[in-house]
mmCIF file of C-alpha atoms in Angstrom:
data_model
loop_
_atom_site.group_PDB
_atom_site.id
_atom_site.type_symbol
_atom_site.label_atom_id
_atom_site.label_comp_id
_atom_site.label_asym_id
_atom_site.label_seq_id
_atom_site.Cartn_x
_atom_site.Cartn_y
_atom_site.Cartn_z
ATOM 1 C CA LEU A 1 -24.580 9.426 46.628
ATOM 2 C CA GLY A 2 -28.370 9.275 46.290
ATOM 3 C CA ASP A 3 -31.424 8.043 47.472
ATOM 4 C CA SER A 4 -33.580 4.965 48.316
ATOM 5 C CA VAL A 5 -32.560 3.524 44.504
ATOM 6 C CA SER A 6 -29.122 3.039 46.176
ATOM 7 C CA ASP A 7 -29.518 3.159 49.976
ATOM 8 C CA GLU A 8 -29.251 -0.601 51.028
ATOM 9 C CA TYR A 9 -32.479 -2.209 51.029
ATOM 10 C CA ARG A 10 -31.383 -4.783 53.758
ATOM 11 C CA ALA A 11 -30.339 -1.994 56.194
ATOM 12 C CA ASP A 12 -33.083 0.384 57.828
ATOM 13 C CA ASP A 13 -36.009 0.086 55.487
ATOM 14 C CA ASN A 14 -35.946 -3.884 55.295
ATOM 15 C CA ARG A 15 -38.062 -3.819 51.954
ATOM 16 C CA GLY A 16 -39.030 -6.820 50.577
ATOM 17 C CA GLY A 17 -41.612 -8.532 52.981
ATOM 18 C CA LYS A 18 -41.482 -11.968 53.511
ATOM 19 C CA TYR A 19 -38.920 -12.297 50.854
ATOM 20 C CA ALA A 20 -36.839 -9.835 52.565
ATOM 21 C CA ALA A 21 -33.860 -12.118 52.408
ATOM 22 C CA THR A 22 -33.435 -12.091 48.630
ATOM 23 C CA THR A 23 -34.413 -8.735 48.049
ATOM 24 C CA LEU A 24 -31.769 -6.591 47.261
ATOM 25 C CA ASN A 25 -30.622 -3.378 45.641
ATOM 26 C CA TRP A 26 -27.821 -2.746 42.855
ATOM 27 C CA VAL A 27 -25.346 -1.844 45.557
ATOM 28 C CA GLU A 28 -25.656 -4.985 47.664
ATOM 29 C CA LEU A 29 -25.869 -7.256 44.116
ATOM 30 C CA LEU A 30 -22.850 -5.688 43.135
ATOM 31 C CA SER A 31 -21.078 -6.156 46.589
ATOM 32 C CA ARG A 32 -22.388 -9.790 46.796
ATOM 33 C CA TYR A 33 -21.905 -10.892 43.422
ATOM 34 C CA ARG A 34 -19.168 -8.942 41.819
ATOM 35 C CA GLY A 35 -17.167 -8.082 44.617
ATOM 36 C CA LEU A 36 -17.665 -4.355 44.570
ATOM 37 C CA ASP A 37 -15.877 -2.718 47.705
ATOM 38 C CA VAL A 38 -18.311 -0.368 49.308
ATOM 39 C CA GLY A 39 -16.645 -0.904 52.718
ATOM 40 C CA PRO A 40 -17.340 -2.539 55.935
ATOM 41 C CA TRP A 41 -21.110 -2.838 57.007
ATOM 42 C CA GLY A 42 -22.002 -1.080 60.148
ATOM 43 C CA THR A 43 -24.563 1.322 61.878
ATOM 44 C CA ARG A 44 -23.319 5.108 62.032
ATOM 45 C CA ASP A 45 -24.367 8.153 63.559
ATOM 46 C CA TYR A 46 -26.698 10.751 62.242
ATOM 47 C CA PRO A 47 -26.897 11.614 59.257
ATOM 48 C CA ARG A 48 -25.778 8.209 58.390
ATOM 49 C CA ARG A 49 -27.732 5.060 59.185
ATOM 50 C CA THR A 50 -26.772 1.231 58.606
ATOM 51 C CA GLY A 51 -25.063 0.227 55.753
ATOM 52 C CA PHE A 52 -21.535 0.002 53.681
ATOM 53 C CA ALA A 53 -19.111 2.389 54.865
ATOM 54 C CA PHE A 54 -18.871 4.017 51.398
ATOM 55 C CA ASN A 55 -22.849 4.436 50.686
ATOM 56 C CA TRP A 56 -23.810 7.420 51.782
ATOM 57 C CA ALA A 57 -27.069 7.267 49.931
ATOM 58 C CA ARG A 58 -30.395 8.152 52.091
ATOM 59 C CA SER A 59 -33.865 7.045 51.521
ATOM 60 C CA GLY A 60 -36.137 9.965 50.638
ATOM 61 C CA ALA A 61 -33.476 12.078 49.593
ATOM 62 C CA THR A 62 -33.655 14.859 47.295
ATOM 63 C CA SER A 63 -30.913 16.454 45.072
ATOM 64 C CA ALA A 64 -31.140 19.485 47.824
ATOM 65 C CA ASP A 65 -30.942 16.879 50.446
ATOM 66 C CA VAL A 66 -27.903 15.422 49.137
ATOM 67 C CA ILE A 67 -25.871 18.753 50.286
ATOM 68 C CA ALA A 68 -27.979 19.603 53.084
ATOM 69 C CA GLN A 69 -27.904 16.185 55.012
ATOM 70 C CA GLY A 70 -23.958 15.771 54.294
ATOM 71 C CA GLN A 71 -23.832 13.003 51.556
ATOM 72 C CA ALA A 72 -21.373 15.019 49.329
ATOM 73 C CA ASP A 73 -19.454 16.114 52.477
ATOM 74 C CA GLY A 74 -18.996 12.771 53.428
ATOM 75 C CA VAL A 75 -17.802 11.317 50.501
ATOM 76 C CA ALA A 76 -15.663 13.831 50.094
ATOM 77 C CA ALA A 77 -13.791 13.215 52.879
ATOM 78 C CA GLN A 78 -13.205 9.731 52.013
ATOM 79 C CA VAL A 79 -11.957 10.652 48.557
ATOM 80 C CA ALA A 80 -9.195 12.985 50.577
ATOM 81 C CA ALA A 81 -8.260 10.171 53.031
ATOM 82 C CA GLY A 82 -7.581 7.920 49.922
ATOM 83 C CA GLN A 83 -10.575 5.606 50.843
ATOM 84 C CA VAL A 84 -12.658 6.197 47.596
ATOM 85 C CA ALA A 85 -11.449 6.254 44.044
ATOM 86 C CA THR A 86 -14.850 6.168 42.107
ATOM 87 C CA VAL A 87 -18.146 7.741 42.724
ATOM 88 C CA LEU A 88 -21.327 7.535 41.513
ATOM 89 C CA LEU A 89 -24.221 10.509 42.354
ATOM 90 C CA MET A 90 -27.580 9.076 41.360
ATOM 91 C CA VAL A 91 -30.531 11.458 42.616
ATOM 92 C CA GLY A 92 -33.431 13.443 41.319
ATOM 93 C CA VAL A 93 -36.431 11.192 41.135
ATOM 94 C CA ASN A 94 -37.404 12.202 44.161
ATOM 95 C CA ASP A 95 -37.664 16.083 43.165
ATOM 96 C CA PHE A 96 -40.347 14.473 41.073
ATOM 97 C CA ALA A 97 -41.952 11.831 43.180
ATOM 98 C CA ILE A 98 -45.532 10.880 44.121
ATOM 99 C CA TRP A 99 -45.344 10.142 47.968
ATOM 100 C CA ASN A 100 -43.854 14.024 48.571
ATOM 101 C CA GLY A 101 -46.176 15.259 46.105
ATOM 102 C CA THR A 102 -43.398 17.055 43.946
ATOM 103 C CA TYR A 103 -44.680 15.321 40.543
ATOM 104 C CA ALA A 104 -48.353 16.381 41.571
ATOM 105 C CA GLN A 105 -47.029 20.211 41.612
ATOM 106 C CA ILE A 106 -46.078 20.514 38.303
ATOM 107 C CA TYR A 107 -48.831 17.995 36.890
ATOM 108 C CA ASN A 108 -51.268 20.261 38.719
ATOM 109 C CA GLY A 109 -49.702 23.348 37.898
ATOM 110 C CA THR A 110 -48.666 24.580 41.106
ATOM 111 C CA ILE A 111 -45.403 25.143 40.231
ATOM 112 C CA ALA A 112 -45.373 26.465 36.558
ATOM 113 C CA GLY A 113 -43.370 29.266 34.516
ATOM 114 C CA GLN A 114 -40.557 31.052 36.375
ATOM 115 C CA ALA A 115 -41.193 28.864 39.362
ATOM 116 C CA LEU A 116 -40.581 25.677 37.387
ATOM 117 C CA THR A 117 -37.754 27.089 35.807
ATOM 118 C CA ALA A 118 -36.173 28.013 39.094
ATOM 119 C CA LYS A 119 -36.670 24.540 40.152
ATOM 120 C CA ILE A 120 -35.305 22.776 37.110
ATOM 121 C CA ASN A 121 -32.079 25.549 37.789
ATOM 122 C CA ALA A 122 -31.606 24.359 41.633
ATOM 123 C CA ILE A 123 -31.744 20.828 40.948
ATOM 124 C CA VAL A 124 -29.187 21.090 38.199
ATOM 125 C CA ALA A 125 -26.988 23.532 40.744
ATOM 126 C CA ASN A 126 -27.437 20.784 43.574
ATOM 127 C CA ILE A 127 -25.987 18.349 41.703
ATOM 128 C CA ARG A 128 -23.388 20.540 40.386
ATOM 129 C CA GLN A 129 -22.151 21.443 43.911
ATOM 130 C CA ALA A 130 -22.385 17.662 44.545
ATOM 131 C CA VAL A 131 -19.846 16.897 41.580
ATOM 132 C CA GLU A 132 -17.745 19.680 42.546
ATOM 133 C CA THR A 133 -17.290 18.995 46.159
ATOM 134 C CA VAL A 134 -16.280 15.459 45.324
ATOM 135 C CA GLN A 135 -13.875 16.156 42.359
ATOM 136 C CA GLN A 136 -12.187 18.957 44.634
ATOM 137 C CA ALA A 137 -11.191 16.711 47.539
ATOM 138 C CA GLY A 138 -8.918 14.720 45.488
ATOM 139 C CA SER A 139 -8.207 12.401 42.332
ATOM 140 C CA VAL A 140 -11.678 10.516 41.568
ATOM 141 C CA THR A 141 -13.445 8.810 38.721
ATOM 142 C CA MET A 142 -16.882 10.718 39.017
ATOM 143 C CA ILE A 143 -20.095 9.161 37.647
ATOM 144 C CA VAL A 144 -23.050 11.091 37.215
ATOM 145 C CA ALA A 145 -26.867 9.526 36.289
ATOM 146 C CA THR A 146 -29.728 11.576 34.474
ATOM 147 C CA ILE A 147 -32.929 11.266 36.212
ATOM 148 C CA GLY A 148 -35.713 8.660 35.092
ATOM 149 C CA ASP A 149 -38.975 9.397 33.975
ATOM 150 C CA ARG A 150 -41.909 7.459 35.207
ATOM 151 C CA ALA A 151 -44.515 8.752 33.629
ATOM 152 C CA SER A 152 -45.023 5.905 31.336
ATOM 153 C CA THR A 153 -45.332 3.710 34.416
ATOM 154 C CA PRO A 154 -48.600 2.332 35.204
ATOM 155 C CA ALA A 155 -48.648 3.820 38.859
ATOM 156 C CA PHE A 156 -48.052 7.194 37.443
ATOM 157 C CA GLN A 157 -50.321 6.880 34.564
ATOM 158 C CA THR A 158 -53.221 5.677 37.300
ATOM 159 C CA ASN A 159 -52.642 8.799 39.573
ATOM 160 C CA PHE A 160 -52.102 11.314 36.922
ATOM 161 C CA PRO A 161 -53.916 10.519 33.731
ATOM 162 C CA ASP A 162 -53.920 13.339 31.648
ATOM 163 C CA PRO A 163 -51.265 12.964 29.223
ATOM 164 C CA ALA A 164 -50.878 16.532 28.641
ATOM 165 C CA ARG A 165 -50.082 17.566 31.907
ATOM 166 C CA ARG A 166 -47.799 14.531 32.504
ATOM 167 C CA GLN A 167 -45.921 16.196 29.449
ATOM 168 C CA SER A 168 -45.049 19.000 31.249
ATOM 169 C CA VAL A 169 -43.426 16.860 34.008
ATOM 170 C CA THR A 170 -41.267 15.065 31.411
ATOM 171 C CA ASN A 171 -40.685 18.169 29.830
ATOM 172 C CA ALA A 172 -39.202 19.752 33.318
ATOM 173 C CA ILE A 173 -37.231 16.156 33.783
ATOM 174 C CA SER A 174 -35.756 16.432 30.178
ATOM 175 C CA ALA A 175 -34.776 20.335 30.500
ATOM 176 C CA VAL A 176 -32.886 18.616 34.144
ATOM 177 C CA ASN A 177 -31.404 15.963 32.507
ATOM 178 C CA ALA A 178 -29.864 18.500 29.508
ATOM 179 C CA GLY A 179 -28.243 20.412 32.457
ATOM 180 C CA ILE A 180 -26.832 17.083 34.119
ATOM 181 C CA ARG A 181 -25.582 16.013 30.660
ATOM 182 C CA ALA A 182 -23.776 19.484 30.015
ATOM 183 C CA LEU A 183 -22.176 19.512 33.712
ATOM 184 C CA ALA A 184 -20.900 15.824 32.937
ATOM 185 C CA LEU A 185 -19.278 16.757 29.920
ATOM 186 C CA GLU A 186 -17.979 20.219 31.550
ATOM 187 C CA ARG A 187 -16.566 18.289 34.499
ATOM 188 C CA GLY A 188 -14.854 15.287 32.847
ATOM 189 C CA ALA A 189 -17.647 12.968 34.669
ATOM 190 C CA ILE A 190 -19.078 9.793 33.328
ATOM 191 C CA LEU A 191 -22.455 9.907 32.061
ATOM 192 C CA VAL A 192 -25.332 7.229 32.893
ATOM 193 C CA ASP A 193 -28.456 7.780 31.146
ATOM 194 C CA LEU A 194 -31.256 6.658 33.323
ATOM 195 C CA TYR A 195 -33.561 8.391 31.498
ATOM 196 C CA ASN A 196 -33.251 6.406 28.217
ATOM 197 C CA PHE A 197 -32.489 3.212 30.214
ATOM 198 C CA GLY A 198 -36.123 3.527 31.346
ATOM 199 C CA ALA A 199 -37.342 4.104 28.098
ATOM 200 C CA THR A 200 -35.463 1.068 26.574
ATOM 201 C CA LEU A 201 -37.197 -0.954 28.905
ATOM 202 C CA LEU A 202 -40.613 0.031 28.388
ATOM 203 C CA GLN A 203 -40.170 -0.732 24.943
ATOM 204 C CA ARG A 204 -39.544 -4.287 25.555
ATOM 205 C CA VAL A 205 -42.587 -4.818 27.774
ATOM 206 C CA ASP A 206 -44.769 -7.418 25.848
ATOM 207 C CA ALA A 207 -48.431 -7.279 25.240
ATOM 208 C CA ALA A 208 -49.119 -8.810 28.599
ATOM 209 C CA GLY A 209 -47.127 -5.894 30.439
ATOM 210 C CA SER A 210 -44.117 -8.239 31.252
ATOM 211 C CA LEU A 211 -40.393 -8.481 30.581
ATOM 212 C CA LEU A 212 -38.578 -11.533 29.873
ATOM 213 C CA VAL A 213 -35.439 -11.469 31.903
ATOM 214 C CA GLY A 214 -33.639 -14.821 32.237
ATOM 215 C CA ASN A 215 -36.324 -16.597 30.304
ATOM 216 C CA GLU A 216 -38.510 -15.707 33.421
ATOM 217 C CA LEU A 217 -41.317 -13.287 32.774
ATOM 218 C CA ILE A 218 -41.411 -10.191 35.169
ATOM 219 C CA SER A 219 -44.556 -8.124 35.436
ATOM 220 C CA VAL A 220 -44.228 -4.731 34.621
ATOM 221 C CA VAL A 221 -47.945 -3.746 35.397
ATOM 222 C CA GLU A 222 -48.337 -5.527 38.545
ATOM 223 C CA ILE A 223 -46.550 -4.487 41.709
ATOM 224 C CA GLY A 224 -45.347 -7.001 44.699
ATOM 225 C CA ASP A 225 -42.834 -8.464 46.738
ATOM 226 C CA GLU A 226 -42.426 -11.915 45.091
ATOM 227 C CA PRO A 227 -39.275 -11.647 42.826
ATOM 228 C CA HIS A 228 -41.381 -11.682 39.319
ATOM 229 C CA HIS A 229 -42.420 -8.349 39.940
ATOM 230 C CA LEU A 230 -40.208 -5.674 38.450
ATOM 231 C CA ILE A 231 -41.685 -3.100 41.046
ATOM 232 C CA LEU A 232 -41.948 -3.939 44.834
ATOM 233 C CA GLY A 233 -45.618 -4.147 46.525
ATOM 234 C CA ASP A 234 -44.131 -0.646 47.962
ATOM 235 C CA ASN A 235 -45.085 0.601 44.109
ATOM 236 C CA GLU A 236 -41.828 2.533 44.408
ATOM 237 C CA HIS A 237 -38.402 0.846 44.527
ATOM 238 C CA GLY A 238 -37.225 -1.884 41.916
ATOM 239 C CA GLY A 239 -37.373 -5.630 42.807
ATOM 240 C CA THR A 240 -34.439 -7.685 42.826
ATOM 241 C CA VAL A 241 -34.777 -8.347 39.046
ATOM 242 C CA GLY A 242 -35.126 -4.504 38.366
ATOM 243 C CA SER A 243 -32.380 -3.791 40.595
ATOM 244 C CA GLY A 244 -30.088 -6.289 38.935
ATOM 245 C CA LEU A 245 -30.762 -4.777 35.414
ATOM 246 C CA LEU A 246 -29.557 -1.660 37.022
ATOM 247 C CA ALA A 247 -26.563 -3.162 38.081
ATOM 248 C CA ASN A 248 -25.915 -4.449 34.780
#
């Protein structure tokens, strides 16, 4: 369950430009190299598109879309049918994104005070509803992820240069993550802490702005579809190496 981080790159969105053949996300990598059973590949009717049968993630999805677009109900039906035994819910970055203006709303103070509290509570409530919908369908191992904070990445700092106002968004993300952690504990779900995963990666970036991965220097500060870049040329999605770190 989730958004474009999990929606197959080799399906409708065709990410990677001339490097498309080897530009894969974490789901595709685990399927291809680790034998993760995500079901047969195919094209399905709306709200689904092309991809694996057990992957309901959809590009652009917010936490509310996981409910409204039928992701949670669809996975729950597969759990009830005995087709799926493990479910990962990884959503929320599009509730704090550049492309849809949700990051800017908080950064600029358009959403603040009680309205911001309501937004935070709504995101946690959406994630709760998705988790409960899946768990109520049958015996399942439920995994839920916190939301990463991209405020320390070059793209966000270029677009949003004021550290104090970036911090206001970071505070909101942290509040959502506190709700996710509490929810995971309450519902007996496994927690994947993407917030601290991202922070740890950034601590390992060298003075030139690169990560050393498998004796290859991967640029964090420059975007590009060529695989020595952590972020693809669309300035949004992880390249194959970034996806591989997430898969690990």
